[in-house]
Short mmCIF file of C-alpha atoms in Angstrom, two decimals:
data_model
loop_
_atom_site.label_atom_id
_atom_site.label_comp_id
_atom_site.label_asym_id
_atom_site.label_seq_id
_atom_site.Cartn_x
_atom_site.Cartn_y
_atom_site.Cartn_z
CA UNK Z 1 -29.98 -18.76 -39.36
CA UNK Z 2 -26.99 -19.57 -41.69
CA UNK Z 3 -26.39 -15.92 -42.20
CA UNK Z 4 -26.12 -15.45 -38.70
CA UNK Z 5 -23.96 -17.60 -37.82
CA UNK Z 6 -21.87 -16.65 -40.38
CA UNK Z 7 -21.80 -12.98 -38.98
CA UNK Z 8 -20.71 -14.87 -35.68
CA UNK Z 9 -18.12 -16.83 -37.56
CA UNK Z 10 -17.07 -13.04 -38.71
CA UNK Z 11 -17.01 -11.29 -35.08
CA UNK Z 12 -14.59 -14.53 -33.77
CA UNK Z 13 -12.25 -14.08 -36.74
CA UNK Z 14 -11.80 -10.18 -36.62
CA UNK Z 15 -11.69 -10.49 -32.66
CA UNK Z 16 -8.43 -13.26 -32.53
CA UNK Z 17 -7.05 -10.85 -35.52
CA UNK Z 18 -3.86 -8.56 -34.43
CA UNK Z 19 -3.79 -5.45 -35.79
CA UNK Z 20 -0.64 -3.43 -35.91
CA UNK Z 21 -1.93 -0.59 -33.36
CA UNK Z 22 -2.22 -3.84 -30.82
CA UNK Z 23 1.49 -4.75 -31.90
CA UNK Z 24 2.63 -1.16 -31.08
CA UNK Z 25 1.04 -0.88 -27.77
CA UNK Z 26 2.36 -4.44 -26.66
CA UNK Z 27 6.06 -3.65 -27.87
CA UNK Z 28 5.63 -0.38 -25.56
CA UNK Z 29 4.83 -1.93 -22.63
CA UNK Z 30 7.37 -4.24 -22.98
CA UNK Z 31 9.84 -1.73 -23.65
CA UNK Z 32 8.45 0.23 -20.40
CA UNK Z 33 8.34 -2.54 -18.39
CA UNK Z 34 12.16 -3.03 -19.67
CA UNK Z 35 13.33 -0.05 -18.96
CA UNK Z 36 11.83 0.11 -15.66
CA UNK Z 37 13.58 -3.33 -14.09
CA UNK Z 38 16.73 -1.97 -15.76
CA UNK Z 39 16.76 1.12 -13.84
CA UNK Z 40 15.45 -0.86 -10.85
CA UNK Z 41 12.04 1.12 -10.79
CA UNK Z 42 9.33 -1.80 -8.87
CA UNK Z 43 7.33 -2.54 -11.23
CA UNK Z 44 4.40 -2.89 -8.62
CA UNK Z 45 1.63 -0.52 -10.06
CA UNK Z 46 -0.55 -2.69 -11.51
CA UNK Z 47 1.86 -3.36 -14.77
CA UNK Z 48 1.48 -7.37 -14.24
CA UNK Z 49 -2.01 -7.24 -15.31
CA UNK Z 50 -0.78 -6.03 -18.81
CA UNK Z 51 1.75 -7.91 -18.89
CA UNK Z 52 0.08 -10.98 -18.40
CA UNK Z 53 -2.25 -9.94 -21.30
CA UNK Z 54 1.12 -9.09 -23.29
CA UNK Z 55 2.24 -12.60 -22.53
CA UNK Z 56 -1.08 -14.28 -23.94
CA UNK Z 57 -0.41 -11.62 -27.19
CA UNK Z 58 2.75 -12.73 -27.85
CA UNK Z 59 2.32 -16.44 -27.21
CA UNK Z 60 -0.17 -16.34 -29.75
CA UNK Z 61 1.78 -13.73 -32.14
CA UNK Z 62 5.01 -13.32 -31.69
CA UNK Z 63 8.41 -15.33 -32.14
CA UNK Z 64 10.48 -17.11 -29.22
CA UNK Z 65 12.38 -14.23 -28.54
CA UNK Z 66 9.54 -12.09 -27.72
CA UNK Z 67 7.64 -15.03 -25.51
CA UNK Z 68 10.68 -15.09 -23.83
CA UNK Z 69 10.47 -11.39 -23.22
CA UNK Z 70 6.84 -10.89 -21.98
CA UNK Z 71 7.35 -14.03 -19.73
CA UNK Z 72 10.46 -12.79 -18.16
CA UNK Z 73 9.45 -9.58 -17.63
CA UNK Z 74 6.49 -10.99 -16.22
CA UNK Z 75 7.90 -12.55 -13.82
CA UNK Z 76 10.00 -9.49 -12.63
CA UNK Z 77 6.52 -7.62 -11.94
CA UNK Z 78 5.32 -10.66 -9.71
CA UNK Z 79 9.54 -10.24 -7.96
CA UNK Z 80 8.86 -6.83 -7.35
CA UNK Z 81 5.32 -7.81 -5.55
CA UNK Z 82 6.83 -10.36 -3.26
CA UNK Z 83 5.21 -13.01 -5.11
CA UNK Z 84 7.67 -15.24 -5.46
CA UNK Z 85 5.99 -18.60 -6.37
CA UNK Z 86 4.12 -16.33 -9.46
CA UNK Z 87 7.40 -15.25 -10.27
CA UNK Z 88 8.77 -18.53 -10.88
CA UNK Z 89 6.24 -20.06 -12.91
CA UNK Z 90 6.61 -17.16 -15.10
CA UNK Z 91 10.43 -17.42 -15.52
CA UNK Z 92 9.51 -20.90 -16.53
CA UNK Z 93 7.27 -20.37 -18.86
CA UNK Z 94 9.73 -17.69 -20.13
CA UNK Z 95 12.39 -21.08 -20.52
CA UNK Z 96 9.75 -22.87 -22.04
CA UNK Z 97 9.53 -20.62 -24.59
CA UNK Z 98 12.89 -19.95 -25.68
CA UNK Z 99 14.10 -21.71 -28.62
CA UNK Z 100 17.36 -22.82 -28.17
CA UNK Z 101 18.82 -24.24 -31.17
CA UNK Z 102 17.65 -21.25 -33.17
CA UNK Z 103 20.92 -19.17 -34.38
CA UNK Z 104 18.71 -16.22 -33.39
CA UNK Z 105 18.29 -17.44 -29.82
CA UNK Z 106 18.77 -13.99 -27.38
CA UNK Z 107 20.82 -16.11 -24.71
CA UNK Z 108 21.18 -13.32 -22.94
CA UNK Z 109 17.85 -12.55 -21.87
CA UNK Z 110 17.70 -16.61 -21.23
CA UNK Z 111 20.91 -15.64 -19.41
CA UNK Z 112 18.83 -13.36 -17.04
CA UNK Z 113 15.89 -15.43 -16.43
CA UNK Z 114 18.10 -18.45 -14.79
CA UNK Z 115 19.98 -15.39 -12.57
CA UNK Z 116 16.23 -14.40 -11.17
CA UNK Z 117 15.50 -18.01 -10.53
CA UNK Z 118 18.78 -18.30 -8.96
CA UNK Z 119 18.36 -15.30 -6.94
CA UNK Z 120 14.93 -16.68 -5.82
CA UNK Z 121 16.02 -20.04 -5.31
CA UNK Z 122 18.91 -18.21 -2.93
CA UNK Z 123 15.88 -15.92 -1.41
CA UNK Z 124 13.93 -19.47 -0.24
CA UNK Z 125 17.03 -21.18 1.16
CA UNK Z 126 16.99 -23.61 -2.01
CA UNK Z 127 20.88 -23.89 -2.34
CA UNK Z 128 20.34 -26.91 -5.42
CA UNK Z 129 18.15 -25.57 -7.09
CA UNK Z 130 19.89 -22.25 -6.92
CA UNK Z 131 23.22 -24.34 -8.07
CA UNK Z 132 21.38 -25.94 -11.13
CA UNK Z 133 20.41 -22.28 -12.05
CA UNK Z 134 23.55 -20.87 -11.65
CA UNK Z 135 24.79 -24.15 -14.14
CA UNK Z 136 22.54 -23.09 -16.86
CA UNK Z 137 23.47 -19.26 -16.66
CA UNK Z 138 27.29 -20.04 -17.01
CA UNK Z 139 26.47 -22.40 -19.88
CA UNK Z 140 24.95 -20.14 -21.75
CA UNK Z 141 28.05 -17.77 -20.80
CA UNK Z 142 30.36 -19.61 -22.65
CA UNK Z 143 28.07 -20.11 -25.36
CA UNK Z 144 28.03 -16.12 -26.07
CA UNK Z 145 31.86 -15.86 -25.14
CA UNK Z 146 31.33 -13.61 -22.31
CA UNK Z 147 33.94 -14.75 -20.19
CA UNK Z 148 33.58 -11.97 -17.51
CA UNK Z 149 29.67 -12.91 -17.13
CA UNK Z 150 30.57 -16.68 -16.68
CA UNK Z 151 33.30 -15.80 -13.90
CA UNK Z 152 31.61 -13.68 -11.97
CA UNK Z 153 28.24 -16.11 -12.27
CA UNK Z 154 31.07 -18.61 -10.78
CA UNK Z 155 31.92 -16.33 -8.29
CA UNK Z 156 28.48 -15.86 -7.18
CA UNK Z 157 28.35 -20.23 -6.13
CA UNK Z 158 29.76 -18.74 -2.60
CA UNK Z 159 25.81 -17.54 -2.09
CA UNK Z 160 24.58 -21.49 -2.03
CA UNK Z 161 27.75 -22.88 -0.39
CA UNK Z 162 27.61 -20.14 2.07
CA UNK Z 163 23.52 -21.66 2.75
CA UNK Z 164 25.01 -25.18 2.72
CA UNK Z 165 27.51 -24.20 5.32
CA UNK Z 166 29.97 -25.17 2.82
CA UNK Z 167 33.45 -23.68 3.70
CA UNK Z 168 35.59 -25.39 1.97
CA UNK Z 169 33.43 -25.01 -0.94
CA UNK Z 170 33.15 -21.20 -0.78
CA UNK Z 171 37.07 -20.75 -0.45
CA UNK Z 172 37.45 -23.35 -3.06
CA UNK Z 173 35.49 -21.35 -5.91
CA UNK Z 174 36.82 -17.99 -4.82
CA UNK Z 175 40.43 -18.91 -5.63
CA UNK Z 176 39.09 -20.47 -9.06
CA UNK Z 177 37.61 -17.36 -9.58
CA UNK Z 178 40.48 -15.33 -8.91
CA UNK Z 179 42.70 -17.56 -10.82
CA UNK Z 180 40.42 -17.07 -13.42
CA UNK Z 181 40.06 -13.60 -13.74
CA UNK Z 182 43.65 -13.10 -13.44
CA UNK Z 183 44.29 -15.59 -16.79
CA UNK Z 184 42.22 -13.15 -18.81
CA UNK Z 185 43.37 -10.00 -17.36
CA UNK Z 186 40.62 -9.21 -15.04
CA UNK Z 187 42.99 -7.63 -12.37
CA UNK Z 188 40.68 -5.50 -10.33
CA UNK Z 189 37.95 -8.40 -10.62
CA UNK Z 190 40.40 -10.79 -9.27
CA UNK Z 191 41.26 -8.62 -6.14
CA UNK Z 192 37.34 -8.37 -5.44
CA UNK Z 193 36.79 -11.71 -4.73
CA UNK Z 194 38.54 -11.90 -1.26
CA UNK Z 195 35.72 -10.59 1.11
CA UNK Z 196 34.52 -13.96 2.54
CA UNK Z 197 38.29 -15.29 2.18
CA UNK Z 198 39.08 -12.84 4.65
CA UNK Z 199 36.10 -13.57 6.71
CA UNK Z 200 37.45 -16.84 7.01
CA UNK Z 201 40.92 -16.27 7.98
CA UNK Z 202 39.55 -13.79 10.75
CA UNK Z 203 37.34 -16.49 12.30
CA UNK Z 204 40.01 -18.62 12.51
CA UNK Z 205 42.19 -16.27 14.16
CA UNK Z 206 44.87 -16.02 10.70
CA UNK Z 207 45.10 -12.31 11.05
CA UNK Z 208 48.36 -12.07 8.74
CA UNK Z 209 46.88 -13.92 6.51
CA UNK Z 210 44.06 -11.56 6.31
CA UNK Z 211 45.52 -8.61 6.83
CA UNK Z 212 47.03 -9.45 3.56
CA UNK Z 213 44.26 -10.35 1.49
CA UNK Z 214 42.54 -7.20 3.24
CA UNK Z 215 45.40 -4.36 1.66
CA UNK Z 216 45.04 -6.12 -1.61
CA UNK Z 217 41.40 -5.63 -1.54
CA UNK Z 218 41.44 -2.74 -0.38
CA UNK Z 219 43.81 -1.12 -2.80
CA UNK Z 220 43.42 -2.80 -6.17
CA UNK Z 221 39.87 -4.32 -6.42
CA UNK Z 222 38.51 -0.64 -7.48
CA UNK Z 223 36.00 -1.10 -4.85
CA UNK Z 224 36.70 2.10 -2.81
CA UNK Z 225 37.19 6.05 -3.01
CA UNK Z 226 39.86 7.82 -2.10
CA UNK Z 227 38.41 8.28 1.81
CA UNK Z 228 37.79 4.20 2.22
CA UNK Z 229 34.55 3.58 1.77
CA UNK Z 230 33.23 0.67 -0.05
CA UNK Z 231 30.86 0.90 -3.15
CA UNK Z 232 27.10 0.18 -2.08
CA UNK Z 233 25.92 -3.37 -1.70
CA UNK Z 234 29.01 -4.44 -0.40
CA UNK Z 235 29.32 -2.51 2.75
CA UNK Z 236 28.97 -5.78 4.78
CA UNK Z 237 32.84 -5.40 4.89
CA UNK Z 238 33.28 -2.91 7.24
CA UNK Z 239 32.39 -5.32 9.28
CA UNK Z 240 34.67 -7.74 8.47
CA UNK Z 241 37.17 -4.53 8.97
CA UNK Z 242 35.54 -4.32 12.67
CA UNK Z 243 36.24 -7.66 13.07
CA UNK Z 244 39.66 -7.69 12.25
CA UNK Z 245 40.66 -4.44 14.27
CA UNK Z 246 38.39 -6.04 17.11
CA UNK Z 247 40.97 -9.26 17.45
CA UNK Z 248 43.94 -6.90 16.99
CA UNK Z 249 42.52 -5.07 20.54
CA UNK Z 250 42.26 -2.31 17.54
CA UNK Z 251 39.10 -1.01 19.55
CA UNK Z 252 39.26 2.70 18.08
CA UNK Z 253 39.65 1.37 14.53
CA UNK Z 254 36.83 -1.21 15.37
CA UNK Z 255 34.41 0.97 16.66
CA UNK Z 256 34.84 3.26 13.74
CA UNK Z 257 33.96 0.13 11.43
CA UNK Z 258 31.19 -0.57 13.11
CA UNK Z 259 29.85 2.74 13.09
CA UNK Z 260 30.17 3.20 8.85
CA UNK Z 261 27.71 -0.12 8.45
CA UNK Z 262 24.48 1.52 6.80
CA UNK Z 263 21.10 0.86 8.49
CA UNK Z 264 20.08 -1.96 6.88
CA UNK Z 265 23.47 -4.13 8.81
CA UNK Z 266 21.95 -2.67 12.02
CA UNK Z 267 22.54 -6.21 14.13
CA UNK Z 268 25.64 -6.96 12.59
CA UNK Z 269 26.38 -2.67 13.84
CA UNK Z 270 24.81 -3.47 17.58
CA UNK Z 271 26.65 -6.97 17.71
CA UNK Z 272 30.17 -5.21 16.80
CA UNK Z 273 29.78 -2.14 18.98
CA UNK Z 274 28.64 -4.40 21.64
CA UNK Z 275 31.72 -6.68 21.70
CA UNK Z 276 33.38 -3.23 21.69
CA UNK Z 277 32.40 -1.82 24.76
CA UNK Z 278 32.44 -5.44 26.75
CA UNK Z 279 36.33 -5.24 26.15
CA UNK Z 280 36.20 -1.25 26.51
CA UNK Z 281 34.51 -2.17 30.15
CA UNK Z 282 31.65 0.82 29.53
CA UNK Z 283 29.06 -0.80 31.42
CA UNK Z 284 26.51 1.99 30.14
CA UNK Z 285 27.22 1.66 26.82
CA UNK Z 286 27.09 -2.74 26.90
CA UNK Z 287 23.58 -2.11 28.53
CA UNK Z 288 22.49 0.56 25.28
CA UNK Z 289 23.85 -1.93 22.63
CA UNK Z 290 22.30 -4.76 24.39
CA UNK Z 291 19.30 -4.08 24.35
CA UNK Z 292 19.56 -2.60 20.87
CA UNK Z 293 20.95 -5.85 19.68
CA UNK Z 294 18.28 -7.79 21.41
CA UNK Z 295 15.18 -5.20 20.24
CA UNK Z 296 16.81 -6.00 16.42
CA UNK Z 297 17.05 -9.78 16.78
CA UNK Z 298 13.33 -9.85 18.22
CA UNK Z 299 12.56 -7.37 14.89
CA UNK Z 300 13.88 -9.46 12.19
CA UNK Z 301 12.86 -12.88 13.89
CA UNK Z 302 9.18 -11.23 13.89
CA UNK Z 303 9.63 -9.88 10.03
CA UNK Z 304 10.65 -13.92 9.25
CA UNK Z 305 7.54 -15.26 10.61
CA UNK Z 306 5.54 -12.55 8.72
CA UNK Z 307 7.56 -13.11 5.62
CA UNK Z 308 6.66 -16.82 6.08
CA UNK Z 309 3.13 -16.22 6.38
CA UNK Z 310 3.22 -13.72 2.98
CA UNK Z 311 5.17 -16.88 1.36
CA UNK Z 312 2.25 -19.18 2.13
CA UNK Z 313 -0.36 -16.36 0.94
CA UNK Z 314 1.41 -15.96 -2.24
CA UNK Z 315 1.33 -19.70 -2.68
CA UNK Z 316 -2.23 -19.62 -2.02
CA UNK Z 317 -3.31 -16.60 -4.78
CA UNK Z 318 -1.08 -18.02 -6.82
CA UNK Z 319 -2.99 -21.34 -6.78
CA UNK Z 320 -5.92 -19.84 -7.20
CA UNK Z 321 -4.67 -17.51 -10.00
CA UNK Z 322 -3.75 -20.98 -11.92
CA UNK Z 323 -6.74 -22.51 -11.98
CA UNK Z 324 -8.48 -19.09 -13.29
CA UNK Z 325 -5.72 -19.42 -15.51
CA UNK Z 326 -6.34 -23.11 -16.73
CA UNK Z 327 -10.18 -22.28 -16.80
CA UNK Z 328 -9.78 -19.76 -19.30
CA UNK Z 329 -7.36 -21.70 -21.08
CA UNK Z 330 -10.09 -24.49 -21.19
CA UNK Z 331 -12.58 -21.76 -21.87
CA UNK Z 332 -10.16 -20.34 -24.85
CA UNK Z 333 -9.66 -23.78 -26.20
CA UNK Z 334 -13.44 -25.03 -26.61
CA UNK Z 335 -14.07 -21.82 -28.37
CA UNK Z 336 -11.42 -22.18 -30.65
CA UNK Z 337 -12.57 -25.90 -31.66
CA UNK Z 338 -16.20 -24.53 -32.06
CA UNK Z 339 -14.67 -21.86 -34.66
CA UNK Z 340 -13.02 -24.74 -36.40
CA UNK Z 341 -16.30 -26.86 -36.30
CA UNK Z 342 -18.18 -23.59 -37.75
CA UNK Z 343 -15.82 -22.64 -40.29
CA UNK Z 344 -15.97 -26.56 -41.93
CA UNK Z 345 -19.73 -26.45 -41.06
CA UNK Z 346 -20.71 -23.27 -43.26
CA UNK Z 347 -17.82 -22.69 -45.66
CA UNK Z 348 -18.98 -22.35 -48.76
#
């Protein structure tokens, strides 16, 4: 009996072992899974599975750094499923993790897990929690020196103002931006900032005012070609430009604004082009955007309630993937105190 429970006592031992092949093949999934969310490749093939086993490896055998990794990369798999409340625990746990007052710290990749929770936070309509993300991220900016990554994380507080309704707030932090990037010779950075300055001034009818801000961003932030179009992810602008031309009775100019907004501004396209055509008087063409407008509204009011419903279905698997979670832990835990037991029991 004592010599089989030794063998047992064996088998445990050699099974909670590493071995360097397991190291290897952990390290390259990481490194896959790296390389994937930096070239913006969805990690939504079935990755998270190993790399929640890579983040019970390298809790158990690896340093901070490398927690910090596997939880944060984690986390980017559950993102890129639309699982946002998995997502977040896992950026957590990737906090948890890190080690802050070692010199080694990597406080940039502790850097990038507060910008996804702020980006989530932003996603859920969470404007102080995304602001006490957005704290920690600039922190740790100034920490590394990187004063270009701590004004442009300062530039990026118009996202929770903007949720708060915050005007003042959002035209506040713009000019400190600017100011900013103009004390440390960020020129073209400081001229990129004006979008939702402009906006403003537009909406309140201050077209001088914008039409200045508008030839300075147009012509020095870097953010267009040589035929006027505006670098992707940005392109909300043109309609700004539609705007702007559409208050100057500019309705040539405005309707060619409108028509340059990519598919995925389709309502803010239909709601320009209609307001076009009302002041054009082309009764055919107010009854085509119209109902285009309207047919988009009822489309992303209907993709709401489903996202909604996916939120709450997440929130539910996700529930039930932590207590699987804690019951293996649990599980893990008693058979780690029954090695301990066995080992004092029968060691010789």
């Amino acid at each position: 009996m004592k010599n089989l429970v030794l063998v047992f006592v064996l088998f445990l031992t050699l099974v909670c072992c590493t071995s360097e092949a397991d190291r290897n093949r952990m390290d390259a999934l990481l490194d896959r899974a790296d390389s994937m969310n930096r070239t913006y490749i969805p990690m939504t093939d079935g990755i998270d599975s190993l790399l929640l086993e890579a983040t019970r490896y390298y809790d158990r055998h690896g340093d901070a750094n490398q927690q910090v990794r596997a939880h944060y990369l984690l986390g980017c798999a559950y993102r890129d499923m639309g699982e946002a409340p998995a997502a977040l625990q896992s950026y957590q746990n990737a906090v948890d993790h890190a080690d802050t007052m070692s010199s080694d710290c990597d406080y940039r990749r502790l850097m990038s897990v507060y910008g996804q929770m702020a980006e989530l936070f932003h996603a859920q309509n969470l404007p102080s929690d995304e602001f006490a993300q957005k704290e920690k991220y600039g922190k740790y900016a100034l920490l590394i020196g990187d004063t270009l990554l701590y004004i442009r994380n300062l530039e990026l507080y118009v996202k929770p103002y903007f949720l708060m309704g915050d005007t003042m707030g959002m035209l506040k932090v713009v000019q400190q931006a600017h100011d900013l990037y103009l004390s440390h010779g960020f020129t073209r950075e400081a001229s990129g900032v004006y979008g939702p300055v402009i906006d403003y001034y537009i909406s309140k009818g201050q077209l001088d005012e914008a039409r200045k801000l508008m030839k300075e961003y147009e012509e020095q932030s870097g953010l267009f070609d040589a035929d006027g179009n505006i670098v992707p992810s940005r392109e909300i602008y043109y309609y700004i430009q539609g705007s702007y031309y559409l208050m100057r009775n500019d309705l040539p100019n405005a309707e060619r604004c409108f028509r340059k907004l990519p598919a995925n501004y389709q309502k803010d396209a239909y709601k320009g082009l209609l307001s076009v055509f009302r002041l054009k008087g082309d009764f055919d063409s107010i009854a085509k955007y119209a109902y285009l407008y309207e047919t988009t509204l009822d489309t992303l009011h209907n993709q709401m309630r489903t996202d909604v419903v996916h939120q709450m279905s997440s929130m539910y698997n996700y529930q039930r993937f932590q207590l699987k979670a804690e019951k293996e832990e649990r599980a893990a835990e008693r058979t780690k105190v029954a090695i301990i037991f066995i080992r004092k029991r029968y060691t010789c």
